[in-house]
PDB file of C-alpha atoms (C1' of nucleotides) in Angstrom:
ATOM      1  CA  UNK A   1     -29.623  10.529 -20.846  1.00  0.00           C
ATOM      2  CA  UNK A   2     -26.033  10.618 -19.831  1.00  0.00           C
ATOM      3  CA  UNK A   3     -24.246   7.304 -20.036  1.00  0.00           C
ATOM      4  CA  UNK A   4     -22.249   7.931 -16.902  1.00  0.00           C
ATOM      5  CA  UNK A   5     -25.376   8.532 -14.898  1.00  0.00           C
ATOM      6  CA  UNK A   6     -26.703   5.226 -16.124  1.00  0.00           C
ATOM      7  CA  UNK A   7     -23.667   3.476 -14.784  1.00  0.00           C
ATOM      8  CA  UNK A   8     -24.297   4.951 -11.378  1.00  0.00           C
ATOM      9  CA  UNK A   9     -27.962   4.114 -11.440  1.00  0.00           C
ATOM     10  CA  UNK A  10     -27.334   0.598 -12.582  1.00  0.00           C
ATOM     11  CA  UNK A  11     -25.142   0.148  -9.545  1.00  0.00           C
ATOM     12  CA  UNK A  12     -27.859   1.443  -7.286  1.00  0.00           C
ATOM     13  CA  UNK A  13     -26.042   4.654  -6.444  1.00  0.00           C
ATOM     14  CA  UNK A  14     -27.464   8.124  -6.164  1.00  0.00           C
ATOM     15  CA  UNK A  15     -26.303  10.432  -8.896  1.00  0.00           C
ATOM     16  CA  UNK A  16     -24.359  13.133  -7.152  1.00  0.00           C
ATOM     17  CA  UNK A  17     -21.969  15.820  -8.264  1.00  0.00           C
ATOM     18  CA  UNK A  18     -18.897  14.152  -6.893  1.00  0.00           C
ATOM     19  CA  UNK A  19     -19.687  10.782  -8.370  1.00  0.00           C
ATOM     20  CA  UNK A  20     -20.493  12.239 -11.764  1.00  0.00           C
ATOM     21  CA  UNK A  21     -17.336  14.260 -11.835  1.00  0.00           C
ATOM     22  CA  UNK A  22     -15.042  11.510 -10.656  1.00  0.00           C
ATOM     23  CA  UNK A  23     -16.528   8.989 -13.032  1.00  0.00           C
ATOM     24  CA  UNK A  24     -16.096  11.477 -15.851  1.00  0.00           C
ATOM     25  CA  UNK A  25     -12.459  11.847 -14.927  1.00  0.00           C
ATOM     26  CA  UNK A  26     -11.901   8.160 -15.381  1.00  0.00           C
ATOM     27  CA  UNK A  27     -13.538   8.176 -18.788  1.00  0.00           C
ATOM     28  CA  UNK A  28     -11.618  11.231 -19.861  1.00  0.00           C
ATOM     29  CA  UNK A  29      -8.265   9.967 -18.758  1.00  0.00           C
ATOM     30  CA  UNK A  30      -8.847   6.493 -20.086  1.00  0.00           C
ATOM     31  CA  UNK A  31      -6.164   5.243 -17.799  1.00  0.00           C
ATOM     32  CA  UNK A  32      -5.303   4.658 -14.206  1.00  0.00           C
ATOM     33  CA  UNK A  33      -5.626   7.409 -11.637  1.00  0.00           C
ATOM     34  CA  UNK A  34      -4.298   7.743  -8.144  1.00  0.00           C
ATOM     35  CA  UNK A  35      -6.198   9.342  -5.334  1.00  0.00           C
ATOM     36  CA  UNK A  36      -3.950  12.356  -5.642  1.00  0.00           C
ATOM     37  CA  UNK A  37      -4.686  12.725  -9.347  1.00  0.00           C
ATOM     38  CA  UNK A  38      -8.337  12.900  -8.599  1.00  0.00           C
ATOM     39  CA  UNK A  39      -7.953  15.546  -5.977  1.00  0.00           C
ATOM     40  CA  UNK A  40      -5.844  17.557  -8.332  1.00  0.00           C
ATOM     41  CA  UNK A  41      -8.165  17.236 -11.284  1.00  0.00           C
ATOM     42  CA  UNK A  42     -11.217  18.218  -9.335  1.00  0.00           C
ATOM     43  CA  UNK A  43      -9.617  21.373  -8.034  1.00  0.00           C
ATOM     44  CA  UNK A  44     -10.382  20.275  -4.526  1.00  0.00           C
ATOM     45  CA  UNK A  45     -14.024  20.851  -5.235  1.00  0.00           C
ATOM     46  CA  UNK A  46     -14.801  17.843  -3.081  1.00  0.00           C
ATOM     47  CA  UNK A  47     -13.645  16.925   0.323  1.00  0.00           C
ATOM     48  CA  UNK A  48     -10.766  14.536   0.493  1.00  0.00           C
ATOM     49  CA  UNK A  49     -12.945  12.201   2.468  1.00  0.00           C
ATOM     50  CA  UNK A  50     -15.564  12.200  -0.242  1.00  0.00           C
ATOM     51  CA  UNK A  51     -12.964  11.127  -2.750  1.00  0.00           C
ATOM     52  CA  UNK A  52     -11.930   8.258  -0.506  1.00  0.00           C
ATOM     53  CA  UNK A  53     -15.505   7.172  -0.048  1.00  0.00           C
ATOM     54  CA  UNK A  54     -16.379   7.546  -3.698  1.00  0.00           C
ATOM     55  CA  UNK A  55     -13.455   5.446  -4.814  1.00  0.00           C
ATOM     56  CA  UNK A  56     -14.268   2.820  -2.258  1.00  0.00           C
ATOM     57  CA  UNK A  57     -17.867   2.717  -3.359  1.00  0.00           C
ATOM     58  CA  UNK A  58     -16.893   2.443  -7.001  1.00  0.00           C
ATOM     59  CA  UNK A  59     -14.615  -0.452  -6.216  1.00  0.00           C
ATOM     60  CA  UNK A  60     -17.333  -2.206  -4.261  1.00  0.00           C
ATOM     61  CA  UNK A  61     -19.776  -1.758  -7.082  1.00  0.00           C
ATOM     62  CA  UNK A  62     -17.333  -3.001  -9.638  1.00  0.00           C
ATOM     63  CA  UNK A  63     -17.131   0.249 -11.563  1.00  0.00           C
ATOM     64  CA  UNK A  64     -13.418   0.610 -11.062  1.00  0.00           C
ATOM     65  CA  UNK A  65     -10.712  -1.700  -9.793  1.00  0.00           C
ATOM     66  CA  UNK A  66      -7.510  -1.263  -7.893  1.00  0.00           C
ATOM     67  CA  UNK A  67      -4.108  -1.658  -9.430  1.00  0.00           C
ATOM     68  CA  UNK A  68      -1.286  -2.570  -7.126  1.00  0.00           C
ATOM     69  CA  UNK A  69       1.938  -0.631  -7.364  1.00  0.00           C
ATOM     70  CA  UNK A  70       5.233  -0.791  -5.577  1.00  0.00           C
ATOM     71  CA  UNK A  71       5.279   2.774  -4.373  1.00  0.00           C
ATOM     72  CA  UNK A  72       2.748   2.377  -1.661  1.00  0.00           C
ATOM     73  CA  UNK A  73       0.002   3.942  -3.634  1.00  0.00           C
ATOM     74  CA  UNK A  74      -3.010   2.472  -5.299  1.00  0.00           C
ATOM     75  CA  UNK A  75      -4.087   3.245  -8.791  1.00  0.00           C
ATOM     76  CA  UNK A  76      -7.677   2.960  -9.886  1.00  0.00           C
ATOM     77  CA  UNK A  77      -8.953   2.208 -13.353  1.00  0.00           C
ATOM     78  CA  UNK A  78     -12.270   1.537 -15.008  1.00  0.00           C
ATOM     79  CA  UNK A  79     -13.230  -2.068 -15.236  1.00  0.00           C
ATOM     80  CA  UNK A  80     -13.245  -2.658 -18.914  1.00  0.00           C
ATOM     81  CA  UNK A  81     -14.848  -6.014 -18.944  1.00  0.00           C
ATOM     82  CA  UNK A  82     -18.023  -6.895 -17.249  1.00  0.00           C
ATOM     83  CA  UNK A  83     -17.333  -6.595 -13.634  1.00  0.00           C
ATOM     84  CA  UNK A  84     -20.322  -7.395 -11.580  1.00  0.00           C
ATOM     85  CA  UNK A  85     -21.053  -6.427  -8.091  1.00  0.00           C
ATOM     86  CA  UNK A  86     -20.269  -9.155  -5.631  1.00  0.00           C
ATOM     87  CA  UNK A  87     -17.962 -11.087  -7.823  1.00  0.00           C
ATOM     88  CA  UNK A  88     -16.412  -8.365  -9.849  1.00  0.00           C
ATOM     89  CA  UNK A  89     -12.830  -8.914  -9.541  1.00  0.00           C
ATOM     90  CA  UNK A  90      -9.976  -7.219 -10.888  1.00  0.00           C
ATOM     91  CA  UNK A  91      -9.107 -10.457 -12.497  1.00  0.00           C
ATOM     92  CA  UNK A  92      -6.589  -9.456 -15.051  1.00  0.00           C
ATOM     93  CA  UNK A  93      -2.855  -9.447 -14.668  1.00  0.00           C
ATOM     94  CA  UNK A  94      -0.913  -6.248 -14.154  1.00  0.00           C
ATOM     95  CA  UNK A  95       2.514  -5.592 -15.448  1.00  0.00           C
ATOM     96  CA  UNK A  96       4.966  -3.143 -13.939  1.00  0.00           C
ATOM     97  CA  UNK A  97       7.979  -2.102 -15.911  1.00  0.00           C
ATOM     98  CA  UNK A  98      11.200  -2.112 -13.952  1.00  0.00           C
ATOM     99  CA  UNK A  99      12.628   0.681 -16.001  1.00  0.00           C
ATOM    100  CA  UNK A 100       9.918   3.241 -16.636  1.00  0.00           C
ATOM    101  CA  UNK A 101       7.827   2.172 -13.660  1.00  0.00           C
ATOM    102  CA  UNK A 102       4.635   2.323 -15.644  1.00  0.00           C
ATOM    103  CA  UNK A 103       1.841  -0.016 -14.798  1.00  0.00           C
ATOM    104  CA  UNK A 104      -0.037  -1.822 -17.526  1.00  0.00           C
ATOM    105  CA  UNK A 105      -3.408  -3.500 -17.314  1.00  0.00           C
ATOM    106  CA  UNK A 106      -3.195  -6.663 -19.321  1.00  0.00           C
ATOM    107  CA  UNK A 107      -6.896  -6.822 -19.835  1.00  0.00           C
ATOM    108  CA  UNK A 108      -6.724  -9.957 -21.882  1.00  0.00           C
ATOM    109  CA  UNK A 109      -4.633 -11.928 -19.464  1.00  0.00           C
ATOM    110  CA  UNK A 110      -6.756 -13.277 -16.672  1.00  0.00           C
ATOM    111  CA  UNK A 111      -5.407 -14.313 -13.333  1.00  0.00           C
ATOM    112  CA  UNK A 112      -5.341 -18.092 -13.315  1.00  0.00           C
ATOM    113  CA  UNK A 113      -7.143 -19.961 -10.589  1.00  0.00           C
ATOM    114  CA  UNK A 114      -5.011 -21.645  -7.997  1.00  0.00           C
ATOM    115  CA  UNK A 115      -5.918 -24.354  -5.600  1.00  0.00           C
ATOM    116  CA  UNK A 116      -5.337 -23.245  -2.059  1.00  0.00           C
ATOM    117  CA  UNK A 117      -4.541 -25.482   0.877  1.00  0.00           C
ATOM    118  CA  UNK A 118      -7.322 -26.684   3.112  1.00  0.00           C
ATOM    119  CA  UNK A 119      -8.905 -23.917   5.137  1.00  0.00           C
ATOM    120  CA  UNK A 120      -8.071 -20.896   3.063  1.00  0.00           C
ATOM    121  CA  UNK A 121     -11.004 -19.116   1.619  1.00  0.00           C
ATOM    122  CA  UNK A 122     -10.091 -16.756  -1.176  1.00  0.00           C
ATOM    123  CA  UNK A 123     -11.899 -13.526  -1.914  1.00  0.00           C
ATOM    124  CA  UNK A 124      -9.616 -11.901  -4.408  1.00  0.00           C
ATOM    125  CA  UNK A 125      -6.500 -12.765  -6.300  1.00  0.00           C
ATOM    126  CA  UNK A 126      -3.990 -10.403  -7.768  1.00  0.00           C
ATOM    127  CA  UNK A 127      -1.102 -11.120 -10.008  1.00  0.00           C
ATOM    128  CA  UNK A 128       1.650  -8.704 -10.795  1.00  0.00           C
ATOM    129  CA  UNK A 129       4.383  -9.389 -13.254  1.00  0.00           C
ATOM    130  CA  UNK A 130       7.449  -7.209 -13.375  1.00  0.00           C
ATOM    131  CA  UNK A 131       9.958  -6.933 -16.151  1.00  0.00           C
ATOM    132  CA  UNK A 132      10.506  -4.768 -19.188  1.00  0.00           C
ATOM    133  CA  UNK A 133       7.708  -3.301 -21.233  1.00  0.00           C
ATOM    134  CA  UNK A 134       7.593  -2.988 -24.980  1.00  0.00           C
ATOM    135  CA  UNK A 135       9.171   0.446 -24.996  1.00  0.00           C
ATOM    136  CA  UNK A 136      11.924  -0.159 -22.514  1.00  0.00           C
ATOM    137  CA  UNK A 137      12.945  -3.460 -24.002  1.00  0.00           C
ATOM    138  CA  UNK A 138      14.294  -1.784 -27.100  1.00  0.00           C
TER     139      UNK A 138
ATOM    140  CA  UNK B   1      31.908 -16.748   7.519  1.00  0.00           C
ATOM    141  CA  UNK B   2      28.197 -16.390   7.927  1.00  0.00           C
ATOM    142  CA  UNK B   3      26.422 -16.492   4.591  1.00  0.00           C
ATOM    143  CA  UNK B   4      24.091 -13.681   5.496  1.00  0.00           C
ATOM    144  CA  UNK B   5      26.941 -11.440   6.443  1.00  0.00           C
ATOM    145  CA  UNK B   6      28.509 -12.124   3.105  1.00  0.00           C
ATOM    146  CA  UNK B   7      25.435 -10.913   1.357  1.00  0.00           C
ATOM    147  CA  UNK B   8      25.628  -7.663   3.232  1.00  0.00           C
ATOM    148  CA  UNK B   9      29.312  -7.258   2.585  1.00  0.00           C
ATOM    149  CA  UNK B  10      28.941  -8.035  -1.074  1.00  0.00           C
ATOM    150  CA  UNK B  11      26.476  -5.184  -1.291  1.00  0.00           C
ATOM    151  CA  UNK B  12      28.861  -2.833   0.404  1.00  0.00           C
ATOM    152  CA  UNK B  13      26.837  -2.567   3.576  1.00  0.00           C
ATOM    153  CA  UNK B  14      28.067  -2.572   7.117  1.00  0.00           C
ATOM    154  CA  UNK B  15      27.113  -5.642   9.050  1.00  0.00           C
ATOM    155  CA  UNK B  16      24.889  -4.406  11.827  1.00  0.00           C
ATOM    156  CA  UNK B  17      22.529  -6.058  14.254  1.00  0.00           C
ATOM    157  CA  UNK B  18      19.385  -4.838  12.587  1.00  0.00           C
ATOM    158  CA  UNK B  19      20.466  -5.833   9.122  1.00  0.00           C
ATOM    159  CA  UNK B  20      21.600  -9.245  10.238  1.00  0.00           C
ATOM    160  CA  UNK B  21      18.384  -9.879  12.084  1.00  0.00           C
ATOM    161  CA  UNK B  22      16.081  -8.650   9.357  1.00  0.00           C
ATOM    162  CA  UNK B  23      17.927 -10.555   6.679  1.00  0.00           C
ATOM    163  CA  UNK B  24      17.731 -13.642   8.831  1.00  0.00           C
ATOM    164  CA  UNK B  25      13.994 -13.175   9.113  1.00  0.00           C
ATOM    165  CA  UNK B  26      13.648 -13.283   5.368  1.00  0.00           C
ATOM    166  CA  UNK B  27      15.658 -16.469   5.138  1.00  0.00           C
ATOM    167  CA  UNK B  28      13.786 -18.061   7.981  1.00  0.00           C
ATOM    168  CA  UNK B  29      10.386 -17.198   6.631  1.00  0.00           C
ATOM    169  CA  UNK B  30      11.427 -18.088   3.131  1.00  0.00           C
ATOM    170  CA  UNK B  31       8.712 -15.899   1.814  1.00  0.00           C
ATOM    171  CA  UNK B  32       7.297 -12.457   1.727  1.00  0.00           C
ATOM    172  CA  UNK B  33       7.074 -10.196   4.725  1.00  0.00           C
ATOM    173  CA  UNK B  34       5.298  -6.955   5.296  1.00  0.00           C
ATOM    174  CA  UNK B  35       6.789  -4.118   7.227  1.00  0.00           C
ATOM    175  CA  UNK B  36       4.446  -4.989  10.088  1.00  0.00           C
ATOM    176  CA  UNK B  37       5.584  -8.606  10.132  1.00  0.00           C
ATOM    177  CA  UNK B  38       9.128  -7.493  10.598  1.00  0.00           C
ATOM    178  CA  UNK B  39       8.314  -5.193  13.444  1.00  0.00           C
ATOM    179  CA  UNK B  40       6.385  -7.972  15.091  1.00  0.00           C
ATOM    180  CA  UNK B  41       9.033 -10.621  14.592  1.00  0.00           C
ATOM    181  CA  UNK B  42      11.828  -8.507  15.942  1.00  0.00           C
ATOM    182  CA  UNK B  43       9.960  -7.747  19.125  1.00  0.00           C
ATOM    183  CA  UNK B  44      10.363  -4.081  18.437  1.00  0.00           C
ATOM    184  CA  UNK B  45      14.040  -4.466  19.145  1.00  0.00           C
ATOM    185  CA  UNK B  46      14.706  -1.944  16.419  1.00  0.00           C
ATOM    186  CA  UNK B  47      13.211   1.388  15.813  1.00  0.00           C
ATOM    187  CA  UNK B  48      10.419   1.547  13.298  1.00  0.00           C
ATOM    188  CA  UNK B  49      12.501   3.989  11.339  1.00  0.00           C
ATOM    189  CA  UNK B  50      15.385   1.581  11.186  1.00  0.00           C
ATOM    190  CA  UNK B  51      13.114  -1.041   9.679  1.00  0.00           C
ATOM    191  CA  UNK B  52      11.988   1.397   7.023  1.00  0.00           C
ATOM    192  CA  UNK B  53      15.516   2.331   6.208  1.00  0.00           C
ATOM    193  CA  UNK B  54      16.790  -1.204   6.222  1.00  0.00           C
ATOM    194  CA  UNK B  55      14.102  -2.381   3.840  1.00  0.00           C
ATOM    195  CA  UNK B  56      14.741   0.529   1.568  1.00  0.00           C
ATOM    196  CA  UNK B  57      18.444  -0.172   1.562  1.00  0.00           C
ATOM    197  CA  UNK B  58      17.894  -3.848   0.824  1.00  0.00           C
ATOM    198  CA  UNK B  59      15.654  -2.983  -2.092  1.00  0.00           C
ATOM    199  CA  UNK B  60      18.202  -0.566  -3.482  1.00  0.00           C
ATOM    200  CA  UNK B  61      20.951  -3.129  -3.217  1.00  0.00           C
ATOM    201  CA  UNK B  62      18.828  -5.780  -4.858  1.00  0.00           C
ATOM    202  CA  UNK B  63      18.749  -8.074  -1.870  1.00  0.00           C
ATOM    203  CA  UNK B  64      14.975  -8.056  -1.627  1.00  0.00           C
ATOM    204  CA  UNK B  65      12.232  -6.920  -3.941  1.00  0.00           C
ATOM    205  CA  UNK B  66       8.815  -5.461  -3.421  1.00  0.00           C
ATOM    206  CA  UNK B  67       5.600  -7.270  -4.111  1.00  0.00           C
ATOM    207  CA  UNK B  68       2.719  -4.907  -4.593  1.00  0.00           C
ATOM    208  CA  UNK B  69      -0.700  -5.809  -3.317  1.00  0.00           C
ATOM    209  CA  UNK B  70      -4.021  -4.144  -3.818  1.00  0.00           C
ATOM    210  CA  UNK B  71      -4.587  -3.459  -0.181  1.00  0.00           C
ATOM    211  CA  UNK B  72      -2.118  -0.696  -0.025  1.00  0.00           C
ATOM    212  CA  UNK B  73       0.533  -2.762   1.553  1.00  0.00           C
ATOM    213  CA  UNK B  74       3.825  -3.854   0.186  1.00  0.00           C
ATOM    214  CA  UNK B  75       5.373  -7.219   0.745  1.00  0.00           C
ATOM    215  CA  UNK B  76       9.082  -7.773   0.584  1.00  0.00           C
ATOM    216  CA  UNK B  77      10.790 -10.956  -0.462  1.00  0.00           C
ATOM    217  CA  UNK B  78      14.287 -12.142  -1.192  1.00  0.00           C
ATOM    218  CA  UNK B  79      15.322 -11.771  -4.773  1.00  0.00           C
ATOM    219  CA  UNK B  80      15.682 -14.971  -6.698  1.00  0.00           C
ATOM    220  CA  UNK B  81      19.367 -14.777  -7.434  1.00  0.00           C
ATOM    221  CA  UNK B  82      20.120 -14.520  -3.764  1.00  0.00           C
ATOM    222  CA  UNK B  83      17.981 -17.535  -3.044  1.00  0.00           C
ATOM    223  CA  UNK B  84      20.300 -19.935  -4.763  1.00  0.00           C
ATOM    224  CA  UNK B  85      21.102 -21.996  -1.720  1.00  0.00           C
ATOM    225  CA  UNK B  86      17.543 -23.069  -1.019  1.00  0.00           C
ATOM    226  CA  UNK B  87      15.366 -25.154  -3.209  1.00  0.00           C
ATOM    227  CA  UNK B  88      12.670 -22.562  -2.847  1.00  0.00           C
ATOM    228  CA  UNK B  89      12.688 -19.875  -5.375  1.00  0.00           C
ATOM    229  CA  UNK B  90      10.373 -17.248  -4.249  1.00  0.00           C
ATOM    230  CA  UNK B  91       7.687 -18.198  -6.695  1.00  0.00           C
ATOM    231  CA  UNK B  92       4.976 -19.351  -4.424  1.00  0.00           C
ATOM    232  CA  UNK B  93       1.639 -17.727  -3.820  1.00  0.00           C
ATOM    233  CA  UNK B  94       1.061 -15.482  -0.838  1.00  0.00           C
ATOM    234  CA  UNK B  95      -2.145 -15.275   1.091  1.00  0.00           C
ATOM    235  CA  UNK B  96      -3.206 -12.308   3.164  1.00  0.00           C
ATOM    236  CA  UNK B  97      -6.054 -12.681   5.593  1.00  0.00           C
ATOM    237  CA  UNK B  98      -8.519  -9.848   5.490  1.00  0.00           C
ATOM    238  CA  UNK B  99      -9.335 -10.269   9.114  1.00  0.00           C
ATOM    239  CA  UNK B 100      -6.156 -10.939  11.040  1.00  0.00           C
ATOM    240  CA  UNK B 101      -3.939  -9.374   8.383  1.00  0.00           C
ATOM    241  CA  UNK B 102      -1.436 -12.164   8.607  1.00  0.00           C
ATOM    242  CA  UNK B 103       0.540 -13.119   5.580  1.00  0.00           C
ATOM    243  CA  UNK B 104       0.930 -16.765   4.692  1.00  0.00           C
ATOM    244  CA  UNK B 105       3.453 -18.225   2.335  1.00  0.00           C
ATOM    245  CA  UNK B 106       1.758 -21.028   0.497  1.00  0.00           C
ATOM    246  CA  UNK B 107       4.945 -22.843  -0.249  1.00  0.00           C
ATOM    247  CA  UNK B 108       3.215 -25.626  -2.079  1.00  0.00           C
ATOM    248  CA  UNK B 109       1.285 -23.393  -4.380  1.00  0.00           C
ATOM    249  CA  UNK B 110       3.451 -22.124  -7.169  1.00  0.00           C
ATOM    250  CA  UNK B 111       2.664 -19.099  -9.234  1.00  0.00           C
ATOM    251  CA  UNK B 112       1.323 -20.315 -12.547  1.00  0.00           C
ATOM    252  CA  UNK B 113       2.884 -19.168 -15.772  1.00  0.00           C
ATOM    253  CA  UNK B 114       0.934 -16.733 -17.853  1.00  0.00           C
ATOM    254  CA  UNK B 115       1.317 -15.806 -21.458  1.00  0.00           C
ATOM    255  CA  UNK B 116       1.954 -12.107 -21.849  1.00  0.00           C
ATOM    256  CA  UNK B 117       1.092 -10.006 -24.872  1.00  0.00           C
ATOM    257  CA  UNK B 118       3.718  -9.325 -27.493  1.00  0.00           C
ATOM    258  CA  UNK B 119       6.532  -7.118 -26.302  1.00  0.00           C
ATOM    259  CA  UNK B 120       6.381  -7.705 -22.589  1.00  0.00           C
ATOM    260  CA  UNK B 121       9.370  -9.384 -21.150  1.00  0.00           C
ATOM    261  CA  UNK B 122       8.761 -10.764 -17.687  1.00  0.00           C
ATOM    262  CA  UNK B 123      11.393 -10.991 -14.993  1.00  0.00           C
ATOM    263  CA  UNK B 124       9.383 -11.955 -11.979  1.00  0.00           C
ATOM    264  CA  UNK B 125       5.799 -12.770 -11.156  1.00  0.00           C
ATOM    265  CA  UNK B 126       3.981 -12.445  -7.884  1.00  0.00           C
ATOM    266  CA  UNK B 127       0.570 -13.617  -6.897  1.00  0.00           C
ATOM    267  CA  UNK B 128      -1.259 -12.517  -3.809  1.00  0.00           C
ATOM    268  CA  UNK B 129      -4.584 -13.949  -2.768  1.00  0.00           C
ATOM    269  CA  UNK B 130      -6.670 -12.258  -0.118  1.00  0.00           C
ATOM    270  CA  UNK B 131      -9.529 -13.742   1.839  1.00  0.00           C
ATOM    271  CA  UNK B 132     -10.021 -15.519   5.122  1.00  0.00           C
ATOM    272  CA  UNK B 133      -7.497 -17.830   6.669  1.00  0.00           C
ATOM    273  CA  UNK B 134      -8.161 -21.048   8.472  1.00  0.00           C
ATOM    274  CA  UNK B 135      -8.418 -19.394  11.860  1.00  0.00           C
ATOM    275  CA  UNK B 136     -10.542 -16.443  10.924  1.00  0.00           C
ATOM    276  CA  UNK B 137     -12.941 -18.419   8.834  1.00  0.00           C
ATOM    277  CA  UNK B 138     -14.341 -20.128  11.891  1.00  0.00           C
TER     278      UNK B 138
ATOM    279  C1'  DG C   1      39.398   8.143  13.509  1.00  0.00           C
ATOM    280  C1'  DT C   2      35.942   8.450  10.167  1.00  0.00           C
ATOM    281  C1'  DA C   3      32.095   7.326   7.749  1.00  0.00           C
ATOM    282  C1'  DA C   4      28.125   4.885   8.133  1.00  0.00           C
ATOM    283  C1'  DC C   5      24.224   3.533  10.899  1.00  0.00           C
ATOM    284  C1'  DT C   6      20.731   3.914  14.578  1.00  0.00           C
ATOM    285  C1'  DG C   7      17.337   5.890  17.761  1.00  0.00           C
ATOM    286  C1'  DC C   8      14.596   9.545  19.156  1.00  0.00           C
ATOM    287  C1'  DA C   9      11.654  13.358  18.361  1.00  0.00           C
ATOM    288  C1'  DA C  10       8.867  15.579  15.457  1.00  0.00           C
ATOM    289  C1'  DA C  11       7.076  16.841  11.050  1.00  0.00           C
ATOM    290  C1'  DA C  12       4.649  15.602   7.024  1.00  0.00           C
ATOM    291  C1'  DT C  13       1.351  12.567   4.819  1.00  0.00           C
ATOM    292  C1'  DA C  14      -2.271   9.457   4.379  1.00  0.00           C
ATOM    293  C1'  DT C  15      -6.483   7.193   5.923  1.00  0.00           C
ATOM    294  C1'  DT C  16     -10.537   6.413   8.910  1.00  0.00           C
ATOM    295  C1'  DT C  17     -14.496   7.599  11.853  1.00  0.00           C
ATOM    296  C1'  DG C  18     -18.422  10.181  14.013  1.00  0.00           C
ATOM    297  C1'  DC C  19     -21.784  13.241  13.426  1.00  0.00           C
ATOM    298  C1'  DA C  20     -24.625  17.072  11.838  1.00  0.00           C
ATOM    299  C1'  DT C  21     -26.350  18.826   7.587  1.00  0.00           C
ATOM    300  C1'  DC C  22     -27.682  18.610   2.859  1.00  0.00           C
ATOM    301  C1'  DC C  23     -29.216  16.332  -1.368  1.00  0.00           C
ATOM    302  C1'  DT C  24     -31.339  12.665  -4.228  1.00  0.00           C
ATOM    303  C1'  DT C  25     -35.119   9.985  -5.026  1.00  0.00           C
TER     304       DT C  25
ATOM    305  C1'  DA D   1     -40.331  12.483   3.903  1.00  0.00           C
ATOM    306  C1'  DA D   2     -36.519   9.164   4.327  1.00  0.00           C
ATOM    307  C1'  DG D   3     -32.329   7.333   3.393  1.00  0.00           C
ATOM    308  C1'  DG D   4     -28.203   8.096   1.509  1.00  0.00           C
ATOM    309  C1'  DA D   5     -24.242  11.207   0.633  1.00  0.00           C
ATOM    310  C1'  DT D   6     -21.327  14.983   1.893  1.00  0.00           C
ATOM    311  C1'  DG D   7     -18.359  18.086   4.651  1.00  0.00           C
ATOM    312  C1'  DC D   8     -16.082  19.124   8.665  1.00  0.00           C
ATOM    313  C1'  DA D   9     -13.434  18.017  12.655  1.00  0.00           C
ATOM    314  C1'  DA D  10     -10.686  15.035  14.790  1.00  0.00           C
ATOM    315  C1'  DA D  11      -8.681  10.590  15.720  1.00  0.00           C
ATOM    316  C1'  DT D  12      -5.400   7.045  13.741  1.00  0.00           C
ATOM    317  C1'  DA D  13      -1.969   5.315  11.043  1.00  0.00           C
ATOM    318  C1'  DT D  14       1.943   5.609   8.059  1.00  0.00           C
ATOM    319  C1'  DT D  15       6.152   7.433   6.290  1.00  0.00           C
ATOM    320  C1'  DT D  16       9.852  10.884   6.173  1.00  0.00           C
ATOM    321  C1'  DT D  17      13.363  13.999   7.988  1.00  0.00           C
ATOM    322  C1'  DG D  18      16.921  16.159  11.060  1.00  0.00           C
ATOM    323  C1'  DC D  19      20.131  15.507  14.260  1.00  0.00           C
ATOM    324  C1'  DA D  20      22.883  13.743  18.052  1.00  0.00           C
ATOM    325  C1'  DG D  21      24.932   9.771  19.699  1.00  0.00           C
ATOM    326  C1'  DT D  22      26.776   5.099  18.624  1.00  0.00           C
ATOM    327  C1'  DT D  23      28.923   1.426  16.010  1.00  0.00           C
ATOM    328  C1'  DA D  24      31.463  -0.917  12.271  1.00  0.00           C
ATOM    329  C1'  DC D  25      35.570  -1.019   9.853  1.00  0.00           C
TER     330       DC D  25
END
DNA sequence: GTAACTGCAAAATATTTGCATCCTT
DNA sequence: AAGGATGCAAATATTTTGCAGTTAC
């Protein structure tokens, strides 16, 4: 039994060609992918709309999470820790290097809780730190 | 004599209506604004294109910086060094309502410090919380 | 006066939605 | 067989570009 298929099943999703292929891409690349990367790497085998819907579904199910970037695009990456449906949250901090523009998932740094003013009801929190990465600091 | 005009001049930019007004907006709001907020708050006095170009110019000149969010929107906020006159350094948490899409500056909620892994050298940190605001929660 | 800036129109790009058909279970 | 997933078409939304006219200096 294929491990990727299990992931889909565990999330209550049908195992389809597009989902298998896109999930495989994430495991192969072991990094963050943009929507465009996925289209490119699948040779347009799937409709653009399917890619949108697949990514959205994966995010909802906690299979992948979104990484904010400054260039008006969203990167997606596998949730490495146990993200669970419903309260999966991309709860680690992201770091964007000002020089090389790379985005890093700081998997071990969790977004701290903050107390919000009366009336605000939080669903998700994101924290992005910018600065210089290991490489560019030298 | 106007402080805002000085900022523009110091960056080598002509002092124009749109730039003055948009810069003023940032100082008035003392927080992050999305492109849409700016269009709304200027009563569409300026062309949408002008807003795009003005924001881009301000980013290039280091007057404002971009705050990435996971919902494919970018917030813009004054850079710290230009915020010297106010007591507020732009280090408060921002809240975006999922329903009405408004952005709130939670001035009293400061972005907590986080410890980064070895090698990362932070310059600025942003935290964006999404969920439902007071109004929309009802 | 000249270079820089803006507004308009339109192109290019990105995202969402409805619906008929096909596939997974 | 039934519900979910996909593809296509088209509607929306967002961002960029070219150019002519205007404004700041």
